[in-house]
Amino acid sequence: MKRREFLTSMAALGVATSLPGAQAEVVTGGQPWQPGKVNTPPTPPRTGGLQFLTQHESDTMGIIAEHFIPADESSLSGKDAGCATFIDRQLAGDYGKAVAVYRLGRFVKGTPEQGQQSLLTPAERYRQGLTALDQATRKAYGKPFIELDEPRREQILHAMEAGKFDLGADVDTKVFFELLLQNVREGFLSDPIYGGNKEMTSWKMLGFPGARYDFRDLLSKKGQKLNIIPTSLIDNTL
């Protein structure tokens, strides 16, 4: 298109958008915000039973989460906090499908800082990795991972962290371990609306106030123990 034609078309577009008949769409959910009110809460994941993981895979992830985050006097374990539920729902959604990740290749193994490059989605990596884990433990010990005793499971996870437990040619053991650890951490620290952090256990442990609008009513309370009860997005969507 020539420059004159381009400028003429832009002028015509400006006239068209200024005609009396033109209508603008009202966008809601933005400012002004109102204290105590969430205008655009995230859509809660679909509730109910398992959405991606099989029961065996979910049980395996629960055991792994319990090893990563054991229960103590300050919080529930990763298993009891619902980390496996969080992961199941994430794998059933956009994260599991890798909708925001470029996966058309070419895939080159880079530095750790560059992250994992793979044709597989996170959901596919979980299915492949958990299957490989059971195959490896059956081969070495005659049992799937969750049927091993606790010390043996702990030993295997430490070996996976160091990249020294062979899960076969198709699975990078260390990378798979880091994926499991990352997602368990996310489930433990996430808003309970996503299935993890049951009873806001991690927020209570850390003293994190949760999804609150602001703290203007507390600004004058300097040097005082506030004992703020955490607030979940669940509370704001009821």
PDB file of C-alpha atoms in Angstrom:
ATOM      1  CA  MET A   1       0.000   0.000   0.000  1.00  0.00           C
ATOM      2  CA  LYS A   2       1.303   3.452  -0.907  1.00  0.00           C
ATOM      3  CA  ARG A   3       1.810   6.022   1.820  1.00  0.00           C
ATOM      4  CA  ARG A   4      -1.075   8.233   0.572  1.00  0.00           C
ATOM      5  CA  GLU A   5      -3.453   5.261   0.475  1.00  0.00           C
ATOM      6  CA  PHE A   6      -2.381   4.242   3.969  1.00  0.00           C
ATOM      7  CA  LEU A   7      -3.025   7.723   5.414  1.00  0.00           C
ATOM      8  CA  THR A   8      -6.377   7.906   3.635  1.00  0.00           C
ATOM      9  CA  SER A   9      -7.466   4.566   5.079  1.00  0.00           C
ATOM     10  CA  MET A  10      -6.439   5.640   8.581  1.00  0.00           C
ATOM     11  CA  ALA A  11      -8.449   8.846   8.220  1.00  0.00           C
ATOM     12  CA  ALA A  12     -11.496   6.864   7.101  1.00  0.00           C
ATOM     13  CA  LEU A  13     -11.116   4.577  10.108  1.00  0.00           C
ATOM     14  CA  GLY A  14     -11.051   7.601  12.415  1.00  0.00           C
ATOM     15  CA  VAL A  15     -14.263   8.975  10.898  1.00  0.00           C
ATOM     16  CA  ALA A  16     -15.997   5.608  11.175  1.00  0.00           C
ATOM     17  CA  THR A  17     -15.186   5.226  14.848  1.00  0.00           C
ATOM     18  CA  SER A  18     -16.503   8.719  15.612  1.00  0.00           C
ATOM     19  CA  LEU A  19     -19.931   8.224  14.026  1.00  0.00           C
ATOM     20  CA  PRO A  20     -22.970   8.602  16.360  1.00  0.00           C
ATOM     21  CA  GLY A  21     -23.939   4.977  15.820  1.00  0.00           C
ATOM     22  CA  ALA A  22     -20.650   3.626  17.186  1.00  0.00           C
ATOM     23  CA  GLN A  23     -20.961   1.856  20.547  1.00  0.00           C
ATOM     24  CA  ALA A  24     -18.308   1.170  23.153  1.00  0.00           C
ATOM     25  CA  GLU A  25     -18.319  -1.905  25.333  1.00  0.00           C
ATOM     26  CA  VAL A  26     -18.264  -1.304  29.063  1.00  0.00           C
ATOM     27  CA  VAL A  27     -15.437  -3.229  30.696  1.00  0.00           C
ATOM     28  CA  THR A  28     -16.178  -4.213  34.275  1.00  0.00           C
ATOM     29  CA  GLY A  29     -13.999  -5.586  37.011  1.00  0.00           C
ATOM     30  CA  GLY A  30     -11.418  -2.822  37.064  1.00  0.00           C
ATOM     31  CA  GLN A  31     -10.945   0.122  39.366  1.00  0.00           C
ATOM     32  CA  PRO A  32     -12.297   1.701  41.465  1.00  0.00           C
ATOM     33  CA  TRP A  33     -11.750  -1.149  43.910  1.00  0.00           C
ATOM     34  CA  GLN A  34     -13.900  -1.578  46.955  1.00  0.00           C
ATOM     35  CA  PRO A  35     -12.381  -2.815  50.230  1.00  0.00           C
ATOM     36  CA  GLY A  36     -13.360  -6.360  51.033  1.00  0.00           C
ATOM     37  CA  LYS A  37     -14.745  -7.026  47.561  1.00  0.00           C
ATOM     38  CA  VAL A  38     -13.007  -8.978  44.800  1.00  0.00           C
ATOM     39  CA  ASN A  39     -14.288  -7.760  41.430  1.00  0.00           C
ATOM     40  CA  THR A  40     -12.465 -10.211  39.194  1.00  0.00           C
ATOM     41  CA  PRO A  41     -11.727 -13.401  41.137  1.00  0.00           C
ATOM     42  CA  PRO A  42     -10.105 -16.229  39.209  1.00  0.00           C
ATOM     43  CA  THR A  43     -12.377 -18.954  37.950  1.00  0.00           C
ATOM     44  CA  PRO A  44     -12.095 -21.816  40.451  1.00  0.00           C
ATOM     45  CA  PRO A  45     -10.864 -25.105  38.981  1.00  0.00           C
ATOM     46  CA  ARG A  46     -13.581 -27.683  38.474  1.00  0.00           C
ATOM     47  CA  THR A  47     -14.160 -29.526  41.717  1.00  0.00           C
ATOM     48  CA  GLY A  48     -14.918 -33.176  42.220  1.00  0.00           C
ATOM     49  CA  GLY A  49     -12.848 -36.293  41.760  1.00  0.00           C
ATOM     50  CA  LEU A  50      -9.565 -36.744  39.958  1.00  0.00           C
ATOM     51  CA  GLN A  51      -9.377 -34.861  36.683  1.00  0.00           C
ATOM     52  CA  PHE A  52      -6.099 -36.067  35.159  1.00  0.00           C
ATOM     53  CA  LEU A  53      -4.126 -38.340  37.473  1.00  0.00           C
ATOM     54  CA  THR A  54      -5.169 -41.932  38.004  1.00  0.00           C
ATOM     55  CA  GLN A  55      -5.828 -42.958  41.595  1.00  0.00           C
ATOM     56  CA  HIS A  56      -2.459 -44.718  41.720  1.00  0.00           C
ATOM     57  CA  GLU A  57      -0.672 -41.660  40.330  1.00  0.00           C
ATOM     58  CA  SER A  58      -2.466 -39.424  42.823  1.00  0.00           C
ATOM     59  CA  ASP A  59      -1.517 -41.711  45.714  1.00  0.00           C
ATOM     60  CA  THR A  60       2.086 -41.671  44.496  1.00  0.00           C
ATOM     61  CA  MET A  61       2.111 -37.880  44.370  1.00  0.00           C
ATOM     62  CA  GLY A  62       0.628 -37.740  47.859  1.00  0.00           C
ATOM     63  CA  ILE A  63       3.467 -39.898  49.198  1.00  0.00           C
ATOM     64  CA  ILE A  64       6.070 -37.810  47.355  1.00  0.00           C
ATOM     65  CA  ALA A  65       4.524 -34.590  48.716  1.00  0.00           C
ATOM     66  CA  GLU A  66       4.675 -36.026  52.234  1.00  0.00           C
ATOM     67  CA  HIS A  67       8.394 -36.727  51.805  1.00  0.00           C
ATOM     68  CA  PHE A  68       9.023 -33.232  50.480  1.00  0.00           C
ATOM     69  CA  ILE A  69       6.967 -31.544  53.222  1.00  0.00           C
ATOM     70  CA  PRO A  70       6.532 -33.759  56.295  1.00  0.00           C
ATOM     71  CA  ALA A  71       4.043 -32.782  58.961  1.00  0.00           C
ATOM     72  CA  ASP A  72       5.252 -31.086  62.120  1.00  0.00           C
ATOM     73  CA  GLU A  73       3.848 -28.864  64.851  1.00  0.00           C
ATOM     74  CA  SER A  74       3.703 -25.877  62.483  1.00  0.00           C
ATOM     75  CA  SER A  75       1.768 -27.279  59.507  1.00  0.00           C
ATOM     76  CA  LEU A  76       0.140 -30.205  57.779  1.00  0.00           C
ATOM     77  CA  SER A  77       2.219 -32.408  55.499  1.00  0.00           C
ATOM     78  CA  GLY A  78       2.297 -31.837  51.757  1.00  0.00           C
ATOM     79  CA  LYS A  79       0.034 -34.854  51.369  1.00  0.00           C
ATOM     80  CA  ASP A  80      -2.560 -33.725  53.904  1.00  0.00           C
ATOM     81  CA  ALA A  81      -2.413 -30.155  52.573  1.00  0.00           C
ATOM     82  CA  GLY A  82      -3.763 -31.440  49.243  1.00  0.00           C
ATOM     83  CA  CYS A  83      -0.711 -30.963  47.020  1.00  0.00           C
ATOM     84  CA  ALA A  84      -1.683 -33.983  44.909  1.00  0.00           C
ATOM     85  CA  THR A  85      -5.130 -32.467  44.334  1.00  0.00           C
ATOM     86  CA  PHE A  86      -3.551 -29.160  43.325  1.00  0.00           C
ATOM     87  CA  ILE A  87      -1.267 -30.924  40.839  1.00  0.00           C
ATOM     88  CA  ASP A  88      -4.113 -33.018  39.428  1.00  0.00           C
ATOM     89  CA  ARG A  89      -6.199 -29.907  38.717  1.00  0.00           C
ATOM     90  CA  GLN A  90      -3.266 -28.019  37.219  1.00  0.00           C
ATOM     91  CA  LEU A  91      -2.411 -30.911  34.919  1.00  0.00           C
ATOM     92  CA  ALA A  92      -6.040 -31.064  33.764  1.00  0.00           C
ATOM     93  CA  GLY A  93      -5.951 -27.359  32.879  1.00  0.00           C
ATOM     94  CA  ASP A  94      -3.914 -24.944  30.803  1.00  0.00           C
ATOM     95  CA  TYR A  95      -0.702 -25.620  32.714  1.00  0.00           C
ATOM     96  CA  GLY A  96      -0.902 -29.328  31.990  1.00  0.00           C
ATOM     97  CA  LYS A  97      -1.547 -28.630  28.307  1.00  0.00           C
ATOM     98  CA  ALA A  98       1.349 -26.122  28.138  1.00  0.00           C
ATOM     99  CA  VAL A  99      -0.854 -23.594  26.359  1.00  0.00           C
ATOM    100  CA  ALA A 100       1.558 -20.734  27.106  1.00  0.00           C
ATOM    101  CA  VAL A 101       4.746 -22.609  26.205  1.00  0.00           C
ATOM    102  CA  TYR A 102       6.455 -22.705  22.801  1.00  0.00           C
ATOM    103  CA  ARG A 103       6.796 -26.366  21.788  1.00  0.00           C
ATOM    104  CA  LEU A 104       7.413 -26.406  18.062  1.00  0.00           C
ATOM    105  CA  GLY A 105      11.159 -27.105  18.358  1.00  0.00           C
ATOM    106  CA  ARG A 106      13.948 -27.276  17.607  1.00  0.00           C
ATOM    107  CA  PHE A 107      14.764 -28.526  21.148  1.00  0.00           C
ATOM    108  CA  VAL A 108      18.313 -28.114  22.412  1.00  0.00           C
ATOM    109  CA  LYS A 109      19.589 -29.020  25.859  1.00  0.00           C
ATOM    110  CA  GLY A 110      20.726 -25.747  27.360  1.00  0.00           C
ATOM    111  CA  THR A 111      21.939 -24.501  30.704  1.00  0.00           C
ATOM    112  CA  PRO A 112      19.885 -25.026  33.887  1.00  0.00           C
ATOM    113  CA  GLU A 113      19.005 -21.316  33.806  1.00  0.00           C
ATOM    114  CA  GLN A 114      17.325 -21.766  30.422  1.00  0.00           C
ATOM    115  CA  GLY A 115      14.882 -24.316  31.745  1.00  0.00           C
ATOM    116  CA  GLN A 116      13.554 -27.521  30.263  1.00  0.00           C
ATOM    117  CA  GLN A 117      12.965 -27.678  26.507  1.00  0.00           C
ATOM    118  CA  SER A 118      10.634 -30.481  25.563  1.00  0.00           C
ATOM    119  CA  LEU A 119       7.971 -31.431  23.049  1.00  0.00           C
ATOM    120  CA  LEU A 120       6.017 -32.949  25.950  1.00  0.00           C
ATOM    121  CA  THR A 121       3.456 -31.041  27.974  1.00  0.00           C
ATOM    122  CA  PRO A 122       3.672 -31.096  31.791  1.00  0.00           C
ATOM    123  CA  ALA A 123       0.755 -33.559  31.813  1.00  0.00           C
ATOM    124  CA  GLU A 124       2.628 -35.872  29.466  1.00  0.00           C
ATOM    125  CA  ARG A 125       5.823 -35.516  31.474  1.00  0.00           C
ATOM    126  CA  TYR A 126       3.998 -36.534  34.654  1.00  0.00           C
ATOM    127  CA  ARG A 127       2.418 -39.576  33.037  1.00  0.00           C
ATOM    128  CA  GLN A 128       5.709 -40.654  31.534  1.00  0.00           C
ATOM    129  CA  GLY A 129       7.764 -39.903  34.659  1.00  0.00           C
ATOM    130  CA  LEU A 130       5.492 -41.573  37.211  1.00  0.00           C
ATOM    131  CA  THR A 131       5.231 -44.668  35.008  1.00  0.00           C
ATOM    132  CA  ALA A 132       9.020 -44.761  34.677  1.00  0.00           C
ATOM    133  CA  LEU A 133       9.419 -44.383  38.451  1.00  0.00           C
ATOM    134  CA  ASP A 134       7.254 -47.443  39.123  1.00  0.00           C
ATOM    135  CA  GLN A 135       9.006 -49.440  36.426  1.00  0.00           C
ATOM    136  CA  ALA A 136      12.394 -48.578  37.917  1.00  0.00           C
ATOM    137  CA  THR A 137      11.414 -49.511  41.483  1.00  0.00           C
ATOM    138  CA  ARG A 138       9.758 -52.738  40.336  1.00  0.00           C
ATOM    139  CA  LYS A 139      12.934 -53.647  38.504  1.00  0.00           C
ATOM    140  CA  ALA A 140      15.188 -52.798  41.453  1.00  0.00           C
ATOM    141  CA  TYR A 141      13.000 -53.807  44.420  1.00  0.00           C
ATOM    142  CA  GLY A 142      10.063 -55.773  43.032  1.00  0.00           C
ATOM    143  CA  LYS A 143       7.455 -53.172  44.095  1.00  0.00           C
ATOM    144  CA  PRO A 144       5.954 -49.905  42.873  1.00  0.00           C
ATOM    145  CA  PHE A 145       7.250 -46.776  44.589  1.00  0.00           C
ATOM    146  CA  ILE A 146       4.402 -46.350  47.067  1.00  0.00           C
ATOM    147  CA  GLU A 147       4.726 -49.931  48.360  1.00  0.00           C
ATOM    148  CA  LEU A 148       8.339 -49.436  49.402  1.00  0.00           C
ATOM    149  CA  ASP A 149       9.114 -48.604  53.010  1.00  0.00           C
ATOM    150  CA  GLU A 150       9.679 -44.975  53.957  1.00  0.00           C
ATOM    151  CA  PRO A 151      13.506 -45.107  54.249  1.00  0.00           C
ATOM    152  CA  ARG A 152      13.760 -46.677  50.783  1.00  0.00           C
ATOM    153  CA  ARG A 153      11.457 -44.062  49.251  1.00  0.00           C
ATOM    154  CA  GLU A 154      13.502 -41.320  50.885  1.00  0.00           C
ATOM    155  CA  GLN A 155      16.684 -42.851  49.507  1.00  0.00           C
ATOM    156  CA  ILE A 156      15.235 -42.971  46.001  1.00  0.00           C
ATOM    157  CA  LEU A 157      14.098 -39.343  46.105  1.00  0.00           C
ATOM    158  CA  HIS A 158      17.558 -38.214  47.234  1.00  0.00           C
ATOM    159  CA  ALA A 159      19.059 -40.208  44.366  1.00  0.00           C
ATOM    160  CA  MET A 160      16.603 -38.628  41.917  1.00  0.00           C
ATOM    161  CA  GLU A 161      17.539 -35.168  43.176  1.00  0.00           C
ATOM    162  CA  ALA A 162      21.177 -35.941  42.422  1.00  0.00           C
ATOM    163  CA  GLY A 163      20.297 -37.443  39.028  1.00  0.00           C
ATOM    164  CA  LYS A 164      21.570 -40.850  40.135  1.00  0.00           C
ATOM    165  CA  PHE A 165      18.406 -42.953  39.916  1.00  0.00           C
ATOM    166  CA  ASP A 166      17.890 -44.171  36.383  1.00  0.00           C
ATOM    167  CA  LEU A 167      14.344 -43.718  35.085  1.00  0.00           C
ATOM    168  CA  GLY A 168      15.188 -44.818  31.567  1.00  0.00           C
ATOM    169  CA  ALA A 169      16.354 -43.102  28.426  1.00  0.00           C
ATOM    170  CA  ASP A 170      13.153 -41.075  27.950  1.00  0.00           C
ATOM    171  CA  VAL A 171      13.159 -39.355  31.371  1.00  0.00           C
ATOM    172  CA  ASP A 172      15.770 -36.943  32.676  1.00  0.00           C
ATOM    173  CA  THR A 173      15.604 -37.968  36.334  1.00  0.00           C
ATOM    174  CA  LYS A 174      16.916 -34.736  37.824  1.00  0.00           C
ATOM    175  CA  VAL A 175      14.659 -32.558  35.660  1.00  0.00           C
ATOM    176  CA  PHE A 176      11.620 -34.685  36.556  1.00  0.00           C
ATOM    177  CA  PHE A 177      12.481 -34.462  40.254  1.00  0.00           C
ATOM    178  CA  GLU A 178      12.714 -30.671  40.025  1.00  0.00           C
ATOM    179  CA  LEU A 179       9.311 -30.550  38.318  1.00  0.00           C
ATOM    180  CA  LEU A 180       7.753 -32.587  41.138  1.00  0.00           C
ATOM    181  CA  LEU A 181       9.386 -30.429  43.805  1.00  0.00           C
ATOM    182  CA  GLN A 182       8.344 -27.190  42.126  1.00  0.00           C
ATOM    183  CA  ASN A 183       4.704 -28.224  41.774  1.00  0.00           C
ATOM    184  CA  VAL A 184       4.461 -29.588  45.328  1.00  0.00           C
ATOM    185  CA  ARG A 185       5.812 -26.282  46.627  1.00  0.00           C
ATOM    186  CA  GLU A 186       3.274 -24.397  44.523  1.00  0.00           C
ATOM    187  CA  GLY A 187       0.445 -26.558  45.826  1.00  0.00           C
ATOM    188  CA  PHE A 188       1.530 -26.078  49.415  1.00  0.00           C
ATOM    189  CA  LEU A 189       1.752 -22.282  49.108  1.00  0.00           C
ATOM    190  CA  SER A 190      -1.131 -21.622  46.703  1.00  0.00           C
ATOM    191  CA  ASP A 191      -4.519 -20.192  47.474  1.00  0.00           C
ATOM    192  CA  PRO A 192      -6.807 -23.036  48.649  1.00  0.00           C
ATOM    193  CA  ILE A 193      -9.157 -22.257  45.765  1.00  0.00           C
ATOM    194  CA  TYR A 194      -6.783 -24.307  43.596  1.00  0.00           C
ATOM    195  CA  GLY A 195      -7.011 -27.450  45.708  1.00  0.00           C
ATOM    196  CA  GLY A 196      -3.861 -27.252  47.857  1.00  0.00           C
ATOM    197  CA  ASN A 197      -2.881 -25.471  51.072  1.00  0.00           C
ATOM    198  CA  LYS A 198      -5.764 -27.068  52.976  1.00  0.00           C
ATOM    199  CA  GLU A 199      -6.949 -24.977  55.906  1.00  0.00           C
ATOM    200  CA  MET A 200      -4.426 -22.357  54.701  1.00  0.00           C
ATOM    201  CA  THR A 201      -1.863 -24.354  56.643  1.00  0.00           C
ATOM    202  CA  SER A 202       1.208 -22.836  54.984  1.00  0.00           C
ATOM    203  CA  TRP A 203      -0.143 -19.292  55.256  1.00  0.00           C
ATOM    204  CA  LYS A 204      -0.786 -19.728  58.962  1.00  0.00           C
ATOM    205  CA  MET A 205       2.709 -21.151  59.415  1.00  0.00           C
ATOM    206  CA  LEU A 206       4.311 -18.206  57.576  1.00  0.00           C
ATOM    207  CA  GLY A 207       2.014 -15.507  58.916  1.00  0.00           C
ATOM    208  CA  PHE A 208       0.896 -14.647  55.378  1.00  0.00           C
ATOM    209  CA  PRO A 209      -2.427 -12.738  55.415  1.00  0.00           C
ATOM    210  CA  GLY A 210      -3.712 -14.139  52.136  1.00  0.00           C
ATOM    211  CA  ALA A 211      -5.952 -12.450  49.587  1.00  0.00           C
ATOM    212  CA  ARG A 212      -6.737  -9.230  51.450  1.00  0.00           C
ATOM    213  CA  TYR A 213      -7.543  -5.949  49.738  1.00  0.00           C
ATOM    214  CA  ASP A 214      -5.420  -3.683  51.921  1.00  0.00           C
ATOM    215  CA  PHE A 215      -4.234  -3.089  55.475  1.00  0.00           C
ATOM    216  CA  ARG A 216      -5.281   0.505  56.109  1.00  0.00           C
ATOM    217  CA  ASP A 217      -7.186  -0.449  59.228  1.00  0.00           C
ATOM    218  CA  LEU A 218      -3.974  -1.884  60.698  1.00  0.00           C
ATOM    219  CA  LEU A 219      -1.529   0.930  59.920  1.00  0.00           C
ATOM    220  CA  SER A 220      -1.918   2.513  63.349  1.00  0.00           C
ATOM    221  CA  LYS A 221      -1.161  -0.727  65.216  1.00  0.00           C
ATOM    222  CA  LYS A 222       2.614  -0.416  65.283  1.00  0.00           C
ATOM    223  CA  GLY A 223       4.603  -2.813  67.409  1.00  0.00           C
ATOM    224  CA  GLN A 224       1.567  -4.987  68.093  1.00  0.00           C
ATOM    225  CA  LYS A 225       1.051  -8.633  67.270  1.00  0.00           C
ATOM    226  CA  LEU A 226      -1.713  -8.542  64.706  1.00  0.00           C
ATOM    227  CA  ASN A 227      -2.789 -12.209  64.617  1.00  0.00           C
ATOM    228  CA  ILE A 228      -4.309 -11.728  61.177  1.00  0.00           C
ATOM    229  CA  ILE A 229      -6.465 -14.648  60.076  1.00  0.00           C
ATOM    230  CA  PRO A 230      -5.563 -15.497  56.452  1.00  0.00           C
ATOM    231  CA  THR A 231      -8.208 -14.934  53.808  1.00  0.00           C
ATOM    232  CA  SER A 232      -8.626 -17.180  50.762  1.00  0.00           C
ATOM    233  CA  LEU A 233     -10.084 -16.241  47.389  1.00  0.00           C
ATOM    234  CA  ILE A 234     -12.702 -18.868  48.237  1.00  0.00           C
ATOM    235  CA  ASP A 235     -14.019 -16.483  50.899  1.00  0.00           C
ATOM    236  CA  ASN A 236     -14.426 -13.737  48.300  1.00  0.00           C
ATOM    237  CA  THR A 237     -16.283 -15.842  45.747  1.00  0.00           C
ATOM    238  CA  LEU A 238     -19.007 -17.225  47.972  1.00  0.00           C
TER     239      LEU A 238
END
